[in-house]
Coordinates of C-alpha atoms in Angstrom, one line a residue:
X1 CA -4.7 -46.6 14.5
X2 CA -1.5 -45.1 13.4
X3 CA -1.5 -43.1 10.7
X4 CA 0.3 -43.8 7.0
X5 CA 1.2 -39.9 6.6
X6 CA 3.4 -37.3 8.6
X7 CA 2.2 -33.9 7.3
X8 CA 4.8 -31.0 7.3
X9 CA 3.1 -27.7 6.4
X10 CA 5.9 -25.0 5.2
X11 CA 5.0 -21.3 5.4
X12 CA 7.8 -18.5 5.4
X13 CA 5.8 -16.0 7.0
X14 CA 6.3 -15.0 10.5
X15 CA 3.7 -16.8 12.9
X16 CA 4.0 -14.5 16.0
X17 CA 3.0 -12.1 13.8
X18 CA -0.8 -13.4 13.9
X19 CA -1.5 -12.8 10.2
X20 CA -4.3 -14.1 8.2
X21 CA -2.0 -16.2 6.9
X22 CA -0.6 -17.7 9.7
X23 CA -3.8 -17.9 11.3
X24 CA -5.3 -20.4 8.1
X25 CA -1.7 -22.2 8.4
X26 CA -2.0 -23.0 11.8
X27 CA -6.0 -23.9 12.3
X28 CA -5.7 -26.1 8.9
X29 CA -2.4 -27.6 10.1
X30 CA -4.3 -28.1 13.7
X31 CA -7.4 -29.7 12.3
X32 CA -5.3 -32.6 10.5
X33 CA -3.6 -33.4 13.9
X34 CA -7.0 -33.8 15.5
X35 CA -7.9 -36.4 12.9
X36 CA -4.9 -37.8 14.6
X37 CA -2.3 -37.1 11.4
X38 CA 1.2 -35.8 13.1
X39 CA 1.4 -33.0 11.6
X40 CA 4.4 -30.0 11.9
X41 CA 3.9 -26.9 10.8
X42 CA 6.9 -25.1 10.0
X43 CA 7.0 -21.1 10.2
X44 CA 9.2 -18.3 10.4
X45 CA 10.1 -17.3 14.2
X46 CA 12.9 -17.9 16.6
X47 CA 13.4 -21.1 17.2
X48 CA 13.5 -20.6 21.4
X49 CA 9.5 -19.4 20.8
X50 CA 7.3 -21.0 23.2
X51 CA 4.8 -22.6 20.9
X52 CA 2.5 -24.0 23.1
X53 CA 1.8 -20.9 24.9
X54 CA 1.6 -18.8 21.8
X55 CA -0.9 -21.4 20.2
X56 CA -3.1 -20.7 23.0
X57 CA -2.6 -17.2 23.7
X58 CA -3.0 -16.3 20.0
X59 CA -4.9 -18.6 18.2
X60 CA -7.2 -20.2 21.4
X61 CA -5.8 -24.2 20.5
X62 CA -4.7 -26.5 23.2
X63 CA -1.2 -28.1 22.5
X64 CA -1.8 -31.9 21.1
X65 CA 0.6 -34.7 21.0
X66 CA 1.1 -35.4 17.2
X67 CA 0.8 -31.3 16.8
X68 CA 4.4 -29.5 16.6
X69 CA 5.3 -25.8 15.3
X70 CA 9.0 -25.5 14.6
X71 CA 10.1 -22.0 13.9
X72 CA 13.7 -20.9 12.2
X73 CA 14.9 -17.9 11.2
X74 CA 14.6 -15.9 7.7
X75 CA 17.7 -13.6 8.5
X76 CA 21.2 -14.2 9.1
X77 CA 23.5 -11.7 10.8
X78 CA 20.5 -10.6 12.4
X79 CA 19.0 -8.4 9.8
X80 CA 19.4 -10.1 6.5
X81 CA 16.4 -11.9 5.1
X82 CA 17.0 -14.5 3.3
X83 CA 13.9 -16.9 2.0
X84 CA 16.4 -19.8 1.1
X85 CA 18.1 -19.9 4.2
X86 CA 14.7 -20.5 5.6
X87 CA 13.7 -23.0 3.4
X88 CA 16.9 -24.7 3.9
X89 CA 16.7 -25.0 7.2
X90 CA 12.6 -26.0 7.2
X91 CA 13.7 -28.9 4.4
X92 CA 16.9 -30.2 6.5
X93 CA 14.1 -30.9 9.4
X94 CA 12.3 -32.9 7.2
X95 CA 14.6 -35.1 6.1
X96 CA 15.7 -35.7 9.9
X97 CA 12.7 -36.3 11.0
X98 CA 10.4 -38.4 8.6
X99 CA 9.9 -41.1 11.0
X100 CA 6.2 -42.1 11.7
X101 CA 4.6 -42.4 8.3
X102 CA 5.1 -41.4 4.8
X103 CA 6.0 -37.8 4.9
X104 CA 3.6 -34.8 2.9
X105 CA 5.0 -31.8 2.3
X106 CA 2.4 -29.1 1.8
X107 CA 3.5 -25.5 0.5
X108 CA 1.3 -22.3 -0.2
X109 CA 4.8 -21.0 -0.8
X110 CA 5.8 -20.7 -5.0
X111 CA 9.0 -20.3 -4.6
X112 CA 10.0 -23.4 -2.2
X113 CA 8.5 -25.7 -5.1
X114 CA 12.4 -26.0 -6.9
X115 CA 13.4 -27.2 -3.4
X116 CA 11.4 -29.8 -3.1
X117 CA 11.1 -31.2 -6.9
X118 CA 14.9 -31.4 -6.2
X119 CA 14.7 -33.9 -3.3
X120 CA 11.0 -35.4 -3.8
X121 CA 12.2 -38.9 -5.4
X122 CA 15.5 -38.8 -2.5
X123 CA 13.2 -37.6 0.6
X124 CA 10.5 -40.2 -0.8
X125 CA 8.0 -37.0 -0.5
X126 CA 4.2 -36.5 -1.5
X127 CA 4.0 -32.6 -2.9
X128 CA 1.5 -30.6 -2.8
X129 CA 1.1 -26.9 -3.7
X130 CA -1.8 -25.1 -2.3
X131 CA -3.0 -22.6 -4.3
X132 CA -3.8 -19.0 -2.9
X133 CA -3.2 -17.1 -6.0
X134 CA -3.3 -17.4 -9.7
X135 CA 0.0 -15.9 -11.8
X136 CA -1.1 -17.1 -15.3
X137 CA -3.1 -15.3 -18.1
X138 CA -6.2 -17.3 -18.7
X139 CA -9.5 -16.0 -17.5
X140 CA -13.3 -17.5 -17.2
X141 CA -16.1 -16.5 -19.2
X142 CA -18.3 -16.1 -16.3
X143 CA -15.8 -13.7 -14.1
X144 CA -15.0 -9.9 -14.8
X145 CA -12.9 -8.7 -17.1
X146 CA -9.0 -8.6 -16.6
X147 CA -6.9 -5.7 -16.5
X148 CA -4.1 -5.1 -18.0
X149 CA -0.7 -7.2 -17.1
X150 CA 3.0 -5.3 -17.2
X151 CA 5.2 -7.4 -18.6
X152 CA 6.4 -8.0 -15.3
X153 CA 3.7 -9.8 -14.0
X154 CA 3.5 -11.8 -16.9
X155 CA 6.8 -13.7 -16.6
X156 CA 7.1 -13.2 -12.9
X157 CA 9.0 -15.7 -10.5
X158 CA 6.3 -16.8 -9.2
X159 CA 4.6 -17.6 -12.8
X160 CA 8.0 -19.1 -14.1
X161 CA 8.4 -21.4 -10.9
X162 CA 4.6 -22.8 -11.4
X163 CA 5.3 -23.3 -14.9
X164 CA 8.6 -25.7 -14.5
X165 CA 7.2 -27.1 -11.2
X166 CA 3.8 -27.4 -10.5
X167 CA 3.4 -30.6 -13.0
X168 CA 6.1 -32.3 -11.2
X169 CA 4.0 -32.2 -7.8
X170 CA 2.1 -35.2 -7.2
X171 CA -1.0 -32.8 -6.6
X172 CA -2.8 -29.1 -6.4
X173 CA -4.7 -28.2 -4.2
X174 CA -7.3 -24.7 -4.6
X175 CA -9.2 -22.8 -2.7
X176 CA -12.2 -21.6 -5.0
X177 CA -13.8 -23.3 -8.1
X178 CA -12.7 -20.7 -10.4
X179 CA -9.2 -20.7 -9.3
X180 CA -9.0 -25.0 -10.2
X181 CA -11.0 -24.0 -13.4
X182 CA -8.4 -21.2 -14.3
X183 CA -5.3 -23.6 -13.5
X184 CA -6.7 -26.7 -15.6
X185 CA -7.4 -24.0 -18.5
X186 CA -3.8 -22.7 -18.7
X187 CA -0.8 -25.7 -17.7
X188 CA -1.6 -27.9 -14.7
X189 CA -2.5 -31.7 -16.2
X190 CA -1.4 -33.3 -12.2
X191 CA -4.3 -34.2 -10.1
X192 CA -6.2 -31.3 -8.1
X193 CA -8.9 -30.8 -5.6
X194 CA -10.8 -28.1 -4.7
X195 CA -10.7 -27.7 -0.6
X196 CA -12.1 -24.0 0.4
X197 CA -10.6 -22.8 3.6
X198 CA -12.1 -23.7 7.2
X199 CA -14.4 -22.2 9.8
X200 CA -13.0 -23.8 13.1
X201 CA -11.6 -26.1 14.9
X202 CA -14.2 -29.1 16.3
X203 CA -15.1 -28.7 19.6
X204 CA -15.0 -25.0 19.9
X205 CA -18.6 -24.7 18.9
X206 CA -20.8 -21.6 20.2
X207 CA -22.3 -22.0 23.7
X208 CA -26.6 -21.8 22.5
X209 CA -27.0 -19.5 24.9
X210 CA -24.2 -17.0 24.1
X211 CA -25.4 -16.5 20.7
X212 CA -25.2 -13.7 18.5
X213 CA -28.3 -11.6 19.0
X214 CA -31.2 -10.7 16.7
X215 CA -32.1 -7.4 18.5
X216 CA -28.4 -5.6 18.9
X217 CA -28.7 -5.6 14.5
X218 CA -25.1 -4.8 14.9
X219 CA -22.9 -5.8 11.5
X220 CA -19.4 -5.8 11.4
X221 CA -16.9 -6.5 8.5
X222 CA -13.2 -7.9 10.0
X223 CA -10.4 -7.5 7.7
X224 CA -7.9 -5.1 6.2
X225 CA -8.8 -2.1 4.0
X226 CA -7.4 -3.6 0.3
X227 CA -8.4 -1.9 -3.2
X228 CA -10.9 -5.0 -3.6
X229 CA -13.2 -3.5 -0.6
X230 CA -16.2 -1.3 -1.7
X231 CA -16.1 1.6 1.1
X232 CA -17.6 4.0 -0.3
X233 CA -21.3 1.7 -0.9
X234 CA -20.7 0.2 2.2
X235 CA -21.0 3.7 3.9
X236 CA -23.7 4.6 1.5
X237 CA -25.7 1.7 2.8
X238 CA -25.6 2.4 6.3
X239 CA -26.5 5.5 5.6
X240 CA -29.7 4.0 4.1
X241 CA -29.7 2.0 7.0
X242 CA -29.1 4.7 9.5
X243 CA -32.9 4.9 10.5
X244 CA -33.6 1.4 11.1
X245 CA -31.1 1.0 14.2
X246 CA -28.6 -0.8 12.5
X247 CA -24.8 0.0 13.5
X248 CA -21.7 -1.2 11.5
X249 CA -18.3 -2.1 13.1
X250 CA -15.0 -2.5 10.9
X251 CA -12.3 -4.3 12.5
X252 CA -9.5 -5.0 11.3
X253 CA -7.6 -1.5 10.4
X254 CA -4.6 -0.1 10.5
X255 CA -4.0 3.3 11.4
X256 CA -3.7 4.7 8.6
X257 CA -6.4 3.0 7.1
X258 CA -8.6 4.7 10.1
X259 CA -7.4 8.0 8.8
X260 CA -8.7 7.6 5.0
X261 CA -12.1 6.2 6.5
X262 CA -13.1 8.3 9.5
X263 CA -13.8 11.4 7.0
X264 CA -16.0 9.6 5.0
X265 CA -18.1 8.6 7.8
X266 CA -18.5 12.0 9.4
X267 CA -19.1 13.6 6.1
X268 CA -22.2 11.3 6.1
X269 CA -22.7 11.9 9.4
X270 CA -22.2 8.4 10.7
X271 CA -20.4 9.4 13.7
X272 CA -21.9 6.9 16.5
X273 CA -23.1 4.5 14.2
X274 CA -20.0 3.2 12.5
X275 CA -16.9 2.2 14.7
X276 CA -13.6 1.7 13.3
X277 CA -11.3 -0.4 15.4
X278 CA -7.6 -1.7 14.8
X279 CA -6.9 -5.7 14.2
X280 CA -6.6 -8.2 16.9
X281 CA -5.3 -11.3 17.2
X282 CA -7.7 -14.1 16.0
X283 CA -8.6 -15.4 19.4
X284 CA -9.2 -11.9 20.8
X285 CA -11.6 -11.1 17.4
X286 CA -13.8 -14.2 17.5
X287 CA -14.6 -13.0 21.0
X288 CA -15.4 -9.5 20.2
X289 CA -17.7 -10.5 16.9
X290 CA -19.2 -13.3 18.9
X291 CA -20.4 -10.5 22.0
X292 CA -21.2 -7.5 19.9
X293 CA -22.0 -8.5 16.6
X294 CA -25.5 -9.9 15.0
X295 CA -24.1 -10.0 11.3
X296 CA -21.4 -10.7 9.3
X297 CA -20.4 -8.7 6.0
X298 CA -18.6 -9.5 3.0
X299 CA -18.2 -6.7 0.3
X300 CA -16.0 -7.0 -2.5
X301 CA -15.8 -5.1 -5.7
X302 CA -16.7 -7.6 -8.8
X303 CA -13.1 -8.0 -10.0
X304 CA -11.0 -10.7 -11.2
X305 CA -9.4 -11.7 -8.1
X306 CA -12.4 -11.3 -5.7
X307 CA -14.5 -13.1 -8.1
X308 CA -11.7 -16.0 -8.9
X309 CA -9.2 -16.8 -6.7
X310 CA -10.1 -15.1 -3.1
X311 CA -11.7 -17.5 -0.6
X312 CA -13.7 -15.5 1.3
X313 CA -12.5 -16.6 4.9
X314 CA -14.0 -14.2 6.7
X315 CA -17.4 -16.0 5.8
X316 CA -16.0 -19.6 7.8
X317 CA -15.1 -16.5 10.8
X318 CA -18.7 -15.5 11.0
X319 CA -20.3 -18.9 10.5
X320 CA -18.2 -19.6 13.7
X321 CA -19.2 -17.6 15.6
X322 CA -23.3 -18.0 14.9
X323 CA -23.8 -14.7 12.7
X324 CA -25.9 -14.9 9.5
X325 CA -23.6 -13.3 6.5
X326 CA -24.1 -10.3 4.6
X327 CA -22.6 -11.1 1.1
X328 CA -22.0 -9.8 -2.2
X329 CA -22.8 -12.4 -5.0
X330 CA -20.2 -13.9 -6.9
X331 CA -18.7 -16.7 -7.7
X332 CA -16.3 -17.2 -4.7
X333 CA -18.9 -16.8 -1.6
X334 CA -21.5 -18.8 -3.9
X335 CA -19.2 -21.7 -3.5
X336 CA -19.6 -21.5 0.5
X337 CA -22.8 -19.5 0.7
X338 CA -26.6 -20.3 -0.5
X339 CA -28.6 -17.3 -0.3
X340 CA -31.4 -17.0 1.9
X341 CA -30.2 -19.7 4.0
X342 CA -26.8 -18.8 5.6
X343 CA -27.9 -15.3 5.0
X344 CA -28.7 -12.7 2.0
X345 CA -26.5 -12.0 -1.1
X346 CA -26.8 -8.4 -2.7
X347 CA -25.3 -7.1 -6.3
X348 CA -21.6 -5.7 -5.8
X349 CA -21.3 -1.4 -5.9
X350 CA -25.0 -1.4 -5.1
X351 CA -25.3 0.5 -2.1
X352 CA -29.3 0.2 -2.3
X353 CA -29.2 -3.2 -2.8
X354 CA -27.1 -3.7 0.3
X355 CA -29.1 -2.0 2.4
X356 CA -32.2 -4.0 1.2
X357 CA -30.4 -6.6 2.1
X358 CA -29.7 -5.9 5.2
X359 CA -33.1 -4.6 6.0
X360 CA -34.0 -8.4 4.7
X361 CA -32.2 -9.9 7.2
X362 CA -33.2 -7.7 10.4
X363 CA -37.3 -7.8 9.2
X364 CA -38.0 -10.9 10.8
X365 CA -36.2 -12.6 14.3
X366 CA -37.8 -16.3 13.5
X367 CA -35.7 -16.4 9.7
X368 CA -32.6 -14.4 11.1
X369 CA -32.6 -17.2 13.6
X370 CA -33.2 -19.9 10.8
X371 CA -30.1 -18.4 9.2
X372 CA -28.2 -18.4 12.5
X373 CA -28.7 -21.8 13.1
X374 CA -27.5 -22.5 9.2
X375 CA -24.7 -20.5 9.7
X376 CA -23.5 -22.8 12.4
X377 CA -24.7 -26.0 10.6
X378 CA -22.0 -24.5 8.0
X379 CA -19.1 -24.0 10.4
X380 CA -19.6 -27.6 11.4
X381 CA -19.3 -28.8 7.8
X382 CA -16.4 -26.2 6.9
X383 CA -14.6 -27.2 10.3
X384 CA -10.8 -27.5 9.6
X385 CA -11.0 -31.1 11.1
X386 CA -13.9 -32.4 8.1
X387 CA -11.6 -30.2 5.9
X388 CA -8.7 -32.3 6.9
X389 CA -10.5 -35.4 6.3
X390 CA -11.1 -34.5 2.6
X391 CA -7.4 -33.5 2.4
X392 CA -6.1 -37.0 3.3
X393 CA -8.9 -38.4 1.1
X394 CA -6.9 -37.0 -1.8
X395 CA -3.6 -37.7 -0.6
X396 CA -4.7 -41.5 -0.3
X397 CA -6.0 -41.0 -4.2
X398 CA -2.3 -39.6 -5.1
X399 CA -0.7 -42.4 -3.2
X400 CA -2.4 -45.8 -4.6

């Protein structure tokens, strides 16, 4: 059946770069186009890139037929970058080629929102912003305390733009309960939907008999070191740990992240059982967490913008890949996570409490497998293609 919509996804990031962003633009884009959608998704990159062999050297996704990535350039003279060139050029191949259905334009991108409140009614566009952030000043009575805001951040651009803007999309879509909460409570009054982020793409399921295993009781955290990561109680808990045969892996850093670590954990003496290793691209990392890991962690500080408006992706990463999470409690991962069934929650800057939790998880192989086999029931639900489904679902509600 054809379909009523052409998606166009617009991201100004750079998309051989790999990024997490880039990484959640592409599989979400992906997973509308195997509803059967045509969807583009429109990047930062030279536009001579060979997309089809990037998207399966980098991000492990065969090339589909309704499924394009169109890359242009954010510089001119070579060295200039220049966002509204960019946009531009993204918004000019929209308007050329809106010719098999009525054509979506999807942003995470605040300041492309002017552009295309300027040509909506002309280009006959659906808009919608997806949220990954949260610029205003309200806050939740059940999440942590702000801190303080220059003035600066209070009239940013990016706060100004959502202000005159967002109400003139024809919807909002957010990634964590909190964050939709925190938007209806300041200015938004269009439609919104909350959609977290997704775990895979269908079909790329875990072979049963390559799963994670109970025995190795090897956890590993994938991500950047950021000010919201709690390394000092996530070293204090292996430590704890570190007679039970538990070993930690971090991947994800960069070098010099490496550098501020690797002290800590030979002045605990954790040299052997923690590993630091650099990023990968997101094809290469599945594969490593899926053939050396046996747990998942998530371990964020209890601040505002762990607690409200971070969706905890790295959660849909593990569930993918058949490992039972690690998590700290909040309101964020209790959106995706239930605990004891995809795993075991702890209390944030507990180092105790996160090793009990761990030695929860590793005590018996018949509920770690229980959890394992949750963990994948919840990669199936969170897939980018169901995610996609509830995405048009809302669409179709903003288009009567």
């Amino acid at each position: 059946m054809t379909s009523p919509y052409h998606i166009f996804f617009i991201n100004k990031f750079r998309w051989i770069s790999s990024s997490p962003m880039t990484t959640v633009s592409t599989q979400s884009t992906y997973g509308l186009a195997l509803g059967g959608i045509p969807t583009t998704l429109i990047v930062e990159g030279e536009p001579a890139i060979q997309t089809d062999a990037l998207l399966r050297e980098k991000f492990g996704l065969d090339p589909l037929p309704n499924f394009r990535v169109v890359c242009f350039r954010r510089q001119i003279l070579g060295k200039f970058k220049w966002t509204a060139w960019f946009y531009g050029q993204a918004l000019r191949y929209v308007a050329r080629h809106r010719t098999c259905g009525k054509p979506v334009v999807i942003t995470r991108n605040s300041t492309l929102l002017p552009y295309l409140i300027g040509l909506k009614k002309w280009l006959g566009l659906i808009v919608i912003f997806e949220a990954h952030g949260y610029h205003g000043d309200q806050n939740l009575p059940d999440l942590p305390p702000r801190p303080p805001r220059r003035l600066v951040e209070r009239f940013s651009a990016y706060r100004l733009i959502e202000h005159l803007c967002l109400n003139r999309c024809d919807g909002l879509v957010c990634i964590t309960r909190p964050q939709e909460r925190l938007y209806l409570a300041d200015f938004v009054r269009i439609p919104t939907r909350f959609l977290p982020l997704g775990a895979h793409v269908s079909g790329d399921e875990v072979d049963p008999n390559q799963l994670p295993q109970y025995e190795r009781k090897s956890l590993v955290y994938i991500g950047r070191l950021t000010a919201h990561i709690d390394v000092d109680r996530i070293l204090e808990a292996i430590h704890l740990c570190r007679h039970s045969g538990i070993t930690f892996t971090w991947l994800g850093l960069r070098d010099q992240d490496k550098a501020e670590i690797a002290p800590k954990v030979a002045e605990k003496g954790l040299t052997g059982i923690v590993q630091l290793k650099t990023w990968l691209p997101h094809k290469e990392m599945m594969e490593f967490i899926r053939k050396n890991a046996s747990a998942g962690l998530v371990n964020y500080k209890p601040t505002f913008r762990s607690a409200g408006v971070t969706c905890p992706t790295k959660i849909f990463d593990y569930y993918r890949a058949g490992l039972p999470v690690v998590a700290s409690r909040m309101p964020t991962v209790e959106d995706v996570m239930t605990d004891g069934e995809q795993g075991v929650m702890f209390t944030p800057q507990d180092a105790a409490s996160l090793a009990d939790a761990l030695h929860r998880l590793f005590a018996d192989p018949v509920e770690y497998r229980r959890m394992q086999q949750a963990a994948l029931a919840a990669a199936k639900y969170y897939s980018w293609q169901n995610r996609g489904k509830r995405l048009i679902e809302f669409i179709e509600t903003l288009d009567p």
